[in-house]
Amino acid sequence: MPIIEIANLKKSYGNLDVLKQITFDVNKNDVVAVIGPSGSGKSTMLRSLVYLEKIDDGTICVAGNHLVKDGAYAKPQEIKEINSKMGMVFQHFNLFPHLTVKENLELAPKMLKKESPAQIQQRSSELLKKIGLTDRATAYPANLSGGQKQRVAIARALMLNPEILLFDEPTSALDPELTGEVLNVMKDLAEEHMTMIVVTHEMGFAKEVANRVIFMDNGEIVESGSPAELFTNPKNERTKAFLKRSLK
């Protein structure tokens, strides 16, 4: 059974249709790359999965629970519980500047009070080791590179033990030389079978790491398939034109 089921998502801003009948499923352990030109609705679609954008119509079901069904949203407590299954990594890190790296990681789990302080500290130490930033635990975000900030943001999302990670253009604010260190962390997560949806301009990542690629344009899914299918034998003319521009 799919871990995420998305059906007929619609979203408009006035007369502008941002999402038009978006439908796809995500299975457990899938890495789904969502590609397409800027303004095609990719980020809006992703943000709607964690209720950062409210859709006008359609259905989003996560791990068998409906966030929204035919445009009707679940109760606030249910929404909270569904959202807790997903972690989100944003383009611009969104770290708290007044907190150290370790404090950024531990803030949300401490507020939830589901674990002891010792358990939280142990996991933050493990995650800092995982992302290669043990030596930066007491540093503040202002003293980190962009790549380091984004790795901290990924670790922070992992602190709440999500079943699914959503990435919204995680490398687009980074210099090319810093992009690799973030993509390497994401590759490691894929190898550990973390379910991920990644909105990205990194075609290399989509080719190598994703097991499915979705091409969006003008608010709709134009084409989807395995990386081999989509990159070597795209069927739609819009997909062909986009890839020709992007793979130069």
PDB file of C-alpha atoms in Angstrom:
ATOM      1  CA  MET A   1       0.000   0.000   0.000  1.00  0.00           C
ATOM      2  CA  PRO A   2       1.365   3.477  -0.839  1.00  0.00           C
ATOM      3  CA  ILE A   3       2.576   5.544   2.126  1.00  0.00           C
ATOM      4  CA  ILE A   4       1.374   8.736   0.395  1.00  0.00           C
ATOM      5  CA  GLU A   5      -1.648   8.896  -1.910  1.00  0.00           C
ATOM      6  CA  ILE A   6      -2.331  12.154  -3.718  1.00  0.00           C
ATOM      7  CA  ALA A   7      -5.407  12.539  -5.916  1.00  0.00           C
ATOM      8  CA  ASN A   8      -6.756  15.428  -7.994  1.00  0.00           C
ATOM      9  CA  LEU A   9      -5.053  18.236  -6.079  1.00  0.00           C
ATOM     10  CA  LYS A  10      -6.265  21.653  -7.163  1.00  0.00           C
ATOM     11  CA  LYS A  11      -5.009  25.033  -6.000  1.00  0.00           C
ATOM     12  CA  SER A  12      -5.649  28.487  -7.434  1.00  0.00           C
ATOM     13  CA  TYR A  13      -4.593  32.010  -6.595  1.00  0.00           C
ATOM     14  CA  GLY A  14      -7.413  34.049  -8.074  1.00  0.00           C
ATOM     15  CA  ASN A  15      -7.535  33.179 -11.768  1.00  0.00           C
ATOM     16  CA  LEU A  16      -4.150  31.465 -11.718  1.00  0.00           C
ATOM     17  CA  ASP A  17      -4.374  27.671 -11.482  1.00  0.00           C
ATOM     18  CA  VAL A  18      -1.224  26.621  -9.611  1.00  0.00           C
ATOM     19  CA  LEU A  19      -2.091  22.916  -9.259  1.00  0.00           C
ATOM     20  CA  LYS A  20      -4.288  21.141 -11.782  1.00  0.00           C
ATOM     21  CA  GLN A  21      -5.506  17.647 -10.887  1.00  0.00           C
ATOM     22  CA  ILE A  22      -2.180  16.477  -9.407  1.00  0.00           C
ATOM     23  CA  THR A  23      -2.328  12.704  -8.831  1.00  0.00           C
ATOM     24  CA  PHE A  24       0.442  10.289  -7.811  1.00  0.00           C
ATOM     25  CA  ASP A  25       1.364   7.739  -5.138  1.00  0.00           C
ATOM     26  CA  VAL A  26       4.568   7.241  -3.182  1.00  0.00           C
ATOM     27  CA  ASN A  27       5.504   3.821  -1.840  1.00  0.00           C
ATOM     28  CA  LYS A  28       7.536   3.211   1.306  1.00  0.00           C
ATOM     29  CA  ASN A  29      11.304   3.566   0.612  1.00  0.00           C
ATOM     30  CA  ASP A  30      10.684   5.421  -2.676  1.00  0.00           C
ATOM     31  CA  VAL A  31      12.886   8.347  -3.620  1.00  0.00           C
ATOM     32  CA  VAL A  32      10.743  10.513  -5.884  1.00  0.00           C
ATOM     33  CA  ALA A  33      12.421  13.445  -7.640  1.00  0.00           C
ATOM     34  CA  VAL A  34      10.086  16.207  -8.818  1.00  0.00           C
ATOM     35  CA  ILE A  35      11.581  18.274 -11.634  1.00  0.00           C
ATOM     36  CA  GLY A  36      10.299  21.048 -13.865  1.00  0.00           C
ATOM     37  CA  PRO A  37      10.701  24.739 -14.644  1.00  0.00           C
ATOM     38  CA  SER A  38      10.354  27.410 -11.962  1.00  0.00           C
ATOM     39  CA  GLY A  39       6.736  28.337 -11.335  1.00  0.00           C
ATOM     40  CA  SER A  40       5.391  24.940 -12.351  1.00  0.00           C
ATOM     41  CA  GLY A  41       3.764  24.263  -8.952  1.00  0.00           C
ATOM     42  CA  LYS A  42       6.380  21.861  -7.541  1.00  0.00           C
ATOM     43  CA  SER A  43       6.945  23.661  -4.237  1.00  0.00           C
ATOM     44  CA  THR A  44       3.237  24.406  -3.769  1.00  0.00           C
ATOM     45  CA  MET A  45       2.470  20.716  -4.204  1.00  0.00           C
ATOM     46  CA  LEU A  46       5.170  19.719  -1.710  1.00  0.00           C
ATOM     47  CA  ARG A  47       4.133  22.318   0.869  1.00  0.00           C
ATOM     48  CA  SER A  48       0.505  21.173   0.626  1.00  0.00           C
ATOM     49  CA  LEU A  49       1.568  17.737   1.920  1.00  0.00           C
ATOM     50  CA  VAL A  50       2.477  19.276   5.303  1.00  0.00           C
ATOM     51  CA  TYR A  51      -0.372  21.814   5.392  1.00  0.00           C
ATOM     52  CA  LEU A  52       1.866  24.801   4.678  1.00  0.00           C
ATOM     53  CA  GLU A  53      -0.364  25.411   1.655  1.00  0.00           C
ATOM     54  CA  LYS A  54      -4.083  24.741   1.753  1.00  0.00           C
ATOM     55  CA  ILE A  55      -5.480  23.118  -1.367  1.00  0.00           C
ATOM     56  CA  ASP A  56      -8.865  23.976  -2.869  1.00  0.00           C
ATOM     57  CA  ASP A  57      -9.838  20.412  -3.751  1.00  0.00           C
ATOM     58  CA  GLY A  58      -8.426  16.904  -3.854  1.00  0.00           C
ATOM     59  CA  THR A  59      -7.173  14.226  -1.480  1.00  0.00           C
ATOM     60  CA  ILE A  60      -3.936  13.689   0.452  1.00  0.00           C
ATOM     61  CA  CYS A  61      -3.607  10.463   2.431  1.00  0.00           C
ATOM     62  CA  VAL A  62      -0.480   9.731   4.510  1.00  0.00           C
ATOM     63  CA  ALA A  63       0.098   6.248   5.977  1.00  0.00           C
ATOM     64  CA  GLY A  64      -3.610   5.465   5.677  1.00  0.00           C
ATOM     65  CA  ASN A  65      -4.790   8.724   7.308  1.00  0.00           C
ATOM     66  CA  HIS A  66      -6.471  11.517   5.359  1.00  0.00           C
ATOM     67  CA  LEU A  67      -4.967  14.957   5.760  1.00  0.00           C
ATOM     68  CA  VAL A  68      -7.603  16.163   3.330  1.00  0.00           C
ATOM     69  CA  LYS A  69     -10.312  14.197   1.498  1.00  0.00           C
ATOM     70  CA  ASP A  70     -12.110  15.681  -1.480  1.00  0.00           C
ATOM     71  CA  GLY A  71     -11.158  19.142  -0.252  1.00  0.00           C
ATOM     72  CA  ALA A  72     -12.312  18.608   3.365  1.00  0.00           C
ATOM     73  CA  TYR A  73      -9.481  18.762   5.915  1.00  0.00           C
ATOM     74  CA  ALA A  74      -9.102  16.562   8.985  1.00  0.00           C
ATOM     75  CA  LYS A  75      -9.428  18.005  12.495  1.00  0.00           C
ATOM     76  CA  PRO A  76      -6.442  20.048  13.771  1.00  0.00           C
ATOM     77  CA  GLN A  77      -5.209  17.299  16.122  1.00  0.00           C
ATOM     78  CA  GLU A  78      -5.346  14.725  13.299  1.00  0.00           C
ATOM     79  CA  ILE A  79      -3.493  17.121  10.976  1.00  0.00           C
ATOM     80  CA  LYS A  80      -0.799  17.503  13.642  1.00  0.00           C
ATOM     81  CA  GLU A  81      -0.416  13.733  13.972  1.00  0.00           C
ATOM     82  CA  ILE A  82      -0.243  13.221  10.200  1.00  0.00           C
ATOM     83  CA  ASN A  83       2.326  16.015   9.862  1.00  0.00           C
ATOM     84  CA  SER A  84       4.483  14.384  12.536  1.00  0.00           C
ATOM     85  CA  LYS A  85       5.142  11.521  10.112  1.00  0.00           C
ATOM     86  CA  MET A  86       6.892  13.933   7.736  1.00  0.00           C
ATOM     87  CA  GLY A  87       9.988  16.078   8.013  1.00  0.00           C
ATOM     88  CA  MET A  88      10.532  19.076   5.747  1.00  0.00           C
ATOM     89  CA  VAL A  89      13.832  20.549   4.567  1.00  0.00           C
ATOM     90  CA  PHE A  90      13.554  24.020   3.046  1.00  0.00           C
ATOM     91  CA  GLN A  91      15.606  25.877   0.466  1.00  0.00           C
ATOM     92  CA  HIS A  92      16.752  28.535   2.959  1.00  0.00           C
ATOM     93  CA  PHE A  93      17.560  26.306   5.961  1.00  0.00           C
ATOM     94  CA  ASN A  94      15.268  28.143   8.452  1.00  0.00           C
ATOM     95  CA  LEU A  95      17.654  27.554  11.363  1.00  0.00           C
ATOM     96  CA  PHE A  96      17.216  29.623  14.524  1.00  0.00           C
ATOM     97  CA  PRO A  97      20.130  32.096  14.473  1.00  0.00           C
ATOM     98  CA  HIS A  98      20.246  32.527  18.269  1.00  0.00           C
ATOM     99  CA  LEU A  99      20.615  28.782  18.933  1.00  0.00           C
ATOM    100  CA  THR A 100      23.703  26.613  18.484  1.00  0.00           C
ATOM    101  CA  VAL A 101      23.668  23.710  16.037  1.00  0.00           C
ATOM    102  CA  LYS A 102      22.951  21.252  18.861  1.00  0.00           C
ATOM    103  CA  GLU A 103      20.216  23.475  20.307  1.00  0.00           C
ATOM    104  CA  ASN A 104      18.593  23.777  16.857  1.00  0.00           C
ATOM    105  CA  LEU A 105      18.452  19.986  16.658  1.00  0.00           C
ATOM    106  CA  GLU A 106      17.103  19.457  20.169  1.00  0.00           C
ATOM    107  CA  LEU A 107      14.505  22.246  20.417  1.00  0.00           C
ATOM    108  CA  ALA A 108      11.496  20.486  18.839  1.00  0.00           C
ATOM    109  CA  PRO A 109      11.983  17.103  20.593  1.00  0.00           C
ATOM    110  CA  LYS A 110      12.348  18.909  23.952  1.00  0.00           C
ATOM    111  CA  MET A 111       9.107  20.807  23.343  1.00  0.00           C
ATOM    112  CA  LEU A 112       7.289  17.553  22.490  1.00  0.00           C
ATOM    113  CA  LYS A 113       8.540  15.949  25.734  1.00  0.00           C
ATOM    114  CA  LYS A 114       8.181  12.430  24.368  1.00  0.00           C
ATOM    115  CA  GLU A 115      11.725  11.433  25.276  1.00  0.00           C
ATOM    116  CA  SER A 116      14.137  12.034  28.117  1.00  0.00           C
ATOM    117  CA  PRO A 117      16.766  14.800  27.746  1.00  0.00           C
ATOM    118  CA  ALA A 118      19.458  12.078  27.705  1.00  0.00           C
ATOM    119  CA  GLN A 119      17.780  10.303  24.752  1.00  0.00           C
ATOM    120  CA  ILE A 120      17.436  13.574  22.856  1.00  0.00           C
ATOM    121  CA  GLN A 121      21.087  14.474  23.461  1.00  0.00           C
ATOM    122  CA  GLN A 122      22.237  11.041  22.379  1.00  0.00           C
ATOM    123  CA  ARG A 123      20.309  11.234  19.120  1.00  0.00           C
ATOM    124  CA  SER A 124      21.484  14.746  18.310  1.00  0.00           C
ATOM    125  CA  SER A 125      25.081  13.557  18.807  1.00  0.00           C
ATOM    126  CA  GLU A 126      24.460  10.553  16.535  1.00  0.00           C
ATOM    127  CA  LEU A 127      22.936  12.736  13.829  1.00  0.00           C
ATOM    128  CA  LEU A 128      25.751  15.285  13.987  1.00  0.00           C
ATOM    129  CA  LYS A 129      28.173  12.415  13.474  1.00  0.00           C
ATOM    130  CA  LYS A 130      26.052  11.148  10.571  1.00  0.00           C
ATOM    131  CA  ILE A 131      26.182  14.511   8.770  1.00  0.00           C
ATOM    132  CA  GLY A 132      29.871  15.025   9.588  1.00  0.00           C
ATOM    133  CA  LEU A 133      29.429  18.043  11.870  1.00  0.00           C
ATOM    134  CA  THR A 134      30.275  16.759  15.356  1.00  0.00           C
ATOM    135  CA  ASP A 135      32.916  19.483  15.672  1.00  0.00           C
ATOM    136  CA  ARG A 136      30.332  22.219  14.973  1.00  0.00           C
ATOM    137  CA  ALA A 137      27.846  21.263  17.719  1.00  0.00           C
ATOM    138  CA  THR A 138      28.342  24.513  19.656  1.00  0.00           C
ATOM    139  CA  ALA A 139      28.651  26.783  16.601  1.00  0.00           C
ATOM    140  CA  TYR A 140      25.927  29.257  15.663  1.00  0.00           C
ATOM    141  CA  PRO A 141      24.351  29.247  12.159  1.00  0.00           C
ATOM    142  CA  ALA A 142      26.099  32.527  11.268  1.00  0.00           C
ATOM    143  CA  ASN A 143      29.444  30.702  11.536  1.00  0.00           C
ATOM    144  CA  LEU A 144      28.478  27.861   9.192  1.00  0.00           C
ATOM    145  CA  SER A 145      28.750  27.582   5.425  1.00  0.00           C
ATOM    146  CA  GLY A 146      25.551  27.184   3.421  1.00  0.00           C
ATOM    147  CA  GLY A 147      26.251  23.488   2.949  1.00  0.00           C
ATOM    148  CA  GLN A 148      26.766  22.999   6.670  1.00  0.00           C
ATOM    149  CA  LYS A 149      23.528  24.864   7.451  1.00  0.00           C
ATOM    150  CA  GLN A 150      21.579  22.641   5.089  1.00  0.00           C
ATOM    151  CA  ARG A 151      23.096  19.496   6.583  1.00  0.00           C
ATOM    152  CA  VAL A 152      22.036  20.755  10.037  1.00  0.00           C
ATOM    153  CA  ALA A 153      18.532  21.387   8.651  1.00  0.00           C
ATOM    154  CA  ILE A 154      18.384  17.771   7.422  1.00  0.00           C
ATOM    155  CA  ALA A 155      19.544  16.481  10.819  1.00  0.00           C
ATOM    156  CA  ARG A 156      16.945  18.667  12.542  1.00  0.00           C
ATOM    157  CA  ALA A 157      14.201  17.141  10.379  1.00  0.00           C
ATOM    158  CA  LEU A 158      15.481  13.655  11.268  1.00  0.00           C
ATOM    159  CA  MET A 159      15.386  14.393  15.018  1.00  0.00           C
ATOM    160  CA  LEU A 160      11.628  13.742  15.098  1.00  0.00           C
ATOM    161  CA  ASN A 161      12.023  10.298  13.485  1.00  0.00           C
ATOM    162  CA  PRO A 162       9.836  11.015  10.453  1.00  0.00           C
ATOM    163  CA  GLU A 163       8.725   8.214   8.149  1.00  0.00           C
ATOM    164  CA  ILE A 164       8.984  10.546   5.148  1.00  0.00           C
ATOM    165  CA  LEU A 165      11.333  13.422   4.303  1.00  0.00           C
ATOM    166  CA  LEU A 166      10.293  16.224   1.953  1.00  0.00           C
ATOM    167  CA  PHE A 167      12.968  18.411   0.349  1.00  0.00           C
ATOM    168  CA  ASP A 168      12.100  21.707  -1.323  1.00  0.00           C
ATOM    169  CA  GLU A 169      15.006  22.703  -3.589  1.00  0.00           C
ATOM    170  CA  PRO A 170      17.540  21.813  -0.859  1.00  0.00           C
ATOM    171  CA  THR A 171      20.595  22.875  -2.871  1.00  0.00           C
ATOM    172  CA  SER A 172      19.370  25.807  -4.953  1.00  0.00           C
ATOM    173  CA  ALA A 173      20.635  28.420  -2.460  1.00  0.00           C
ATOM    174  CA  LEU A 174      24.112  26.846  -2.372  1.00  0.00           C
ATOM    175  CA  ASP A 175      27.298  27.400  -4.332  1.00  0.00           C
ATOM    176  CA  PRO A 176      28.075  24.455  -6.627  1.00  0.00           C
ATOM    177  CA  GLU A 177      31.003  23.277  -4.472  1.00  0.00           C
ATOM    178  CA  LEU A 178      28.729  23.064  -1.396  1.00  0.00           C
ATOM    179  CA  THR A 179      25.925  21.261  -3.216  1.00  0.00           C
ATOM    180  CA  GLY A 180      27.804  17.955  -3.247  1.00  0.00           C
ATOM    181  CA  GLU A 181      28.068  17.682   0.540  1.00  0.00           C
ATOM    182  CA  VAL A 182      24.290  18.054   0.930  1.00  0.00           C
ATOM    183  CA  LEU A 183      23.518  15.616  -1.896  1.00  0.00           C
ATOM    184  CA  ASN A 184      25.858  13.069  -0.296  1.00  0.00           C
ATOM    185  CA  VAL A 185      23.836  13.164   2.942  1.00  0.00           C
ATOM    186  CA  MET A 186      20.659  12.690   0.886  1.00  0.00           C
ATOM    187  CA  LYS A 187      22.220   9.768  -1.005  1.00  0.00           C
ATOM    188  CA  ASP A 188      23.101   8.135   2.310  1.00  0.00           C
ATOM    189  CA  LEU A 189      19.497   8.516   3.457  1.00  0.00           C
ATOM    190  CA  ALA A 190      18.273   6.943   0.211  1.00  0.00           C
ATOM    191  CA  GLU A 191      20.611   3.995   0.768  1.00  0.00           C
ATOM    192  CA  GLU A 192      19.094   3.618   4.240  1.00  0.00           C
ATOM    193  CA  HIS A 193      15.661   3.380   2.536  1.00  0.00           C
ATOM    194  CA  MET A 194      14.255   6.677   3.807  1.00  0.00           C
ATOM    195  CA  THR A 195      11.118   7.588   1.871  1.00  0.00           C
ATOM    196  CA  MET A 196      11.782  10.944   0.198  1.00  0.00           C
ATOM    197  CA  ILE A 197      10.119  13.398  -2.154  1.00  0.00           C
ATOM    198  CA  VAL A 198      12.703  15.806  -3.518  1.00  0.00           C
ATOM    199  CA  VAL A 199      11.847  18.918  -5.527  1.00  0.00           C
ATOM    200  CA  THR A 200      15.134  19.604  -7.275  1.00  0.00           C
ATOM    201  CA  HIS A 201      17.008  21.152 -10.182  1.00  0.00           C
ATOM    202  CA  GLU A 202      19.832  18.627  -9.684  1.00  0.00           C
ATOM    203  CA  MET A 203      19.342  16.325 -12.651  1.00  0.00           C
ATOM    204  CA  GLY A 204      22.330  14.191 -11.651  1.00  0.00           C
ATOM    205  CA  PHE A 205      20.716  13.429  -8.289  1.00  0.00           C
ATOM    206  CA  ALA A 206      17.380  12.645  -9.961  1.00  0.00           C
ATOM    207  CA  LYS A 207      19.138  10.290 -12.395  1.00  0.00           C
ATOM    208  CA  GLU A 208      21.339   8.495  -9.883  1.00  0.00           C
ATOM    209  CA  VAL A 209      19.374   8.381  -6.634  1.00  0.00           C
ATOM    210  CA  ALA A 210      15.644   8.602  -7.413  1.00  0.00           C
ATOM    211  CA  ASN A 211      13.736   5.491  -8.389  1.00  0.00           C
ATOM    212  CA  ARG A 212      10.981   7.655  -9.858  1.00  0.00           C
ATOM    213  CA  VAL A 213      10.993  11.056 -11.531  1.00  0.00           C
ATOM    214  CA  ILE A 214       7.952  13.310 -11.949  1.00  0.00           C
ATOM    215  CA  PHE A 215       8.089  16.156 -14.452  1.00  0.00           C
ATOM    216  CA  MET A 216       5.740  19.045 -13.685  1.00  0.00           C
ATOM    217  CA  ASP A 217       4.993  22.005 -15.887  1.00  0.00           C
ATOM    218  CA  ASN A 218       2.314  24.678 -15.707  1.00  0.00           C
ATOM    219  CA  GLY A 219       0.674  23.174 -12.609  1.00  0.00           C
ATOM    220  CA  GLU A 220       0.288  19.627 -13.883  1.00  0.00           C
ATOM    221  CA  ILE A 221       2.172  16.351 -14.001  1.00  0.00           C
ATOM    222  CA  VAL A 222       3.206  16.038 -17.619  1.00  0.00           C
ATOM    223  CA  GLU A 223       5.123  12.782 -17.353  1.00  0.00           C
ATOM    224  CA  SER A 224       6.518  10.384 -14.765  1.00  0.00           C
ATOM    225  CA  GLY A 225       8.572   7.221 -14.809  1.00  0.00           C
ATOM    226  CA  SER A 226      11.876   5.676 -13.844  1.00  0.00           C
ATOM    227  CA  PRO A 227      14.982   7.857 -14.375  1.00  0.00           C
ATOM    228  CA  ALA A 228      15.996   5.583 -17.254  1.00  0.00           C
ATOM    229  CA  GLU A 229      12.638   6.073 -18.978  1.00  0.00           C
ATOM    230  CA  LEU A 230      12.302   9.781 -18.362  1.00  0.00           C
ATOM    231  CA  PHE A 231      15.866  10.885 -19.095  1.00  0.00           C
ATOM    232  CA  THR A 232      16.667   8.607 -22.030  1.00  0.00           C
ATOM    233  CA  ASN A 233      13.279   8.261 -23.668  1.00  0.00           C
ATOM    234  CA  PRO A 234      10.909  11.102 -22.682  1.00  0.00           C
ATOM    235  CA  LYS A 235       7.573  10.808 -24.444  1.00  0.00           C
ATOM    236  CA  ASN A 236       6.133  14.293 -24.053  1.00  0.00           C
ATOM    237  CA  GLU A 237       7.433  17.226 -26.095  1.00  0.00           C
ATOM    238  CA  ARG A 238       7.429  19.497 -23.042  1.00  0.00           C
ATOM    239  CA  THR A 239       9.592  16.993 -21.151  1.00  0.00           C
ATOM    240  CA  LYS A 240      11.987  16.755 -24.089  1.00  0.00           C
ATOM    241  CA  ALA A 241      12.301  20.541 -24.325  1.00  0.00           C
ATOM    242  CA  PHE A 242      12.893  20.922 -20.567  1.00  0.00           C
ATOM    243  CA  LEU A 243      15.547  18.194 -20.462  1.00  0.00           C
ATOM    244  CA  LYS A 244      17.288  19.633 -23.498  1.00  0.00           C
ATOM    245  CA  ARG A 245      17.648  22.941 -21.650  1.00  0.00           C
ATOM    246  CA  SER A 246      18.534  21.380 -18.284  1.00  0.00           C
ATOM    247  CA  LEU A 247      21.055  18.778 -19.417  1.00  0.00           C
ATOM    248  CA  LYS A 248      23.304  21.101 -21.417  1.00  0.00           C
TER     249      LYS A 248
END
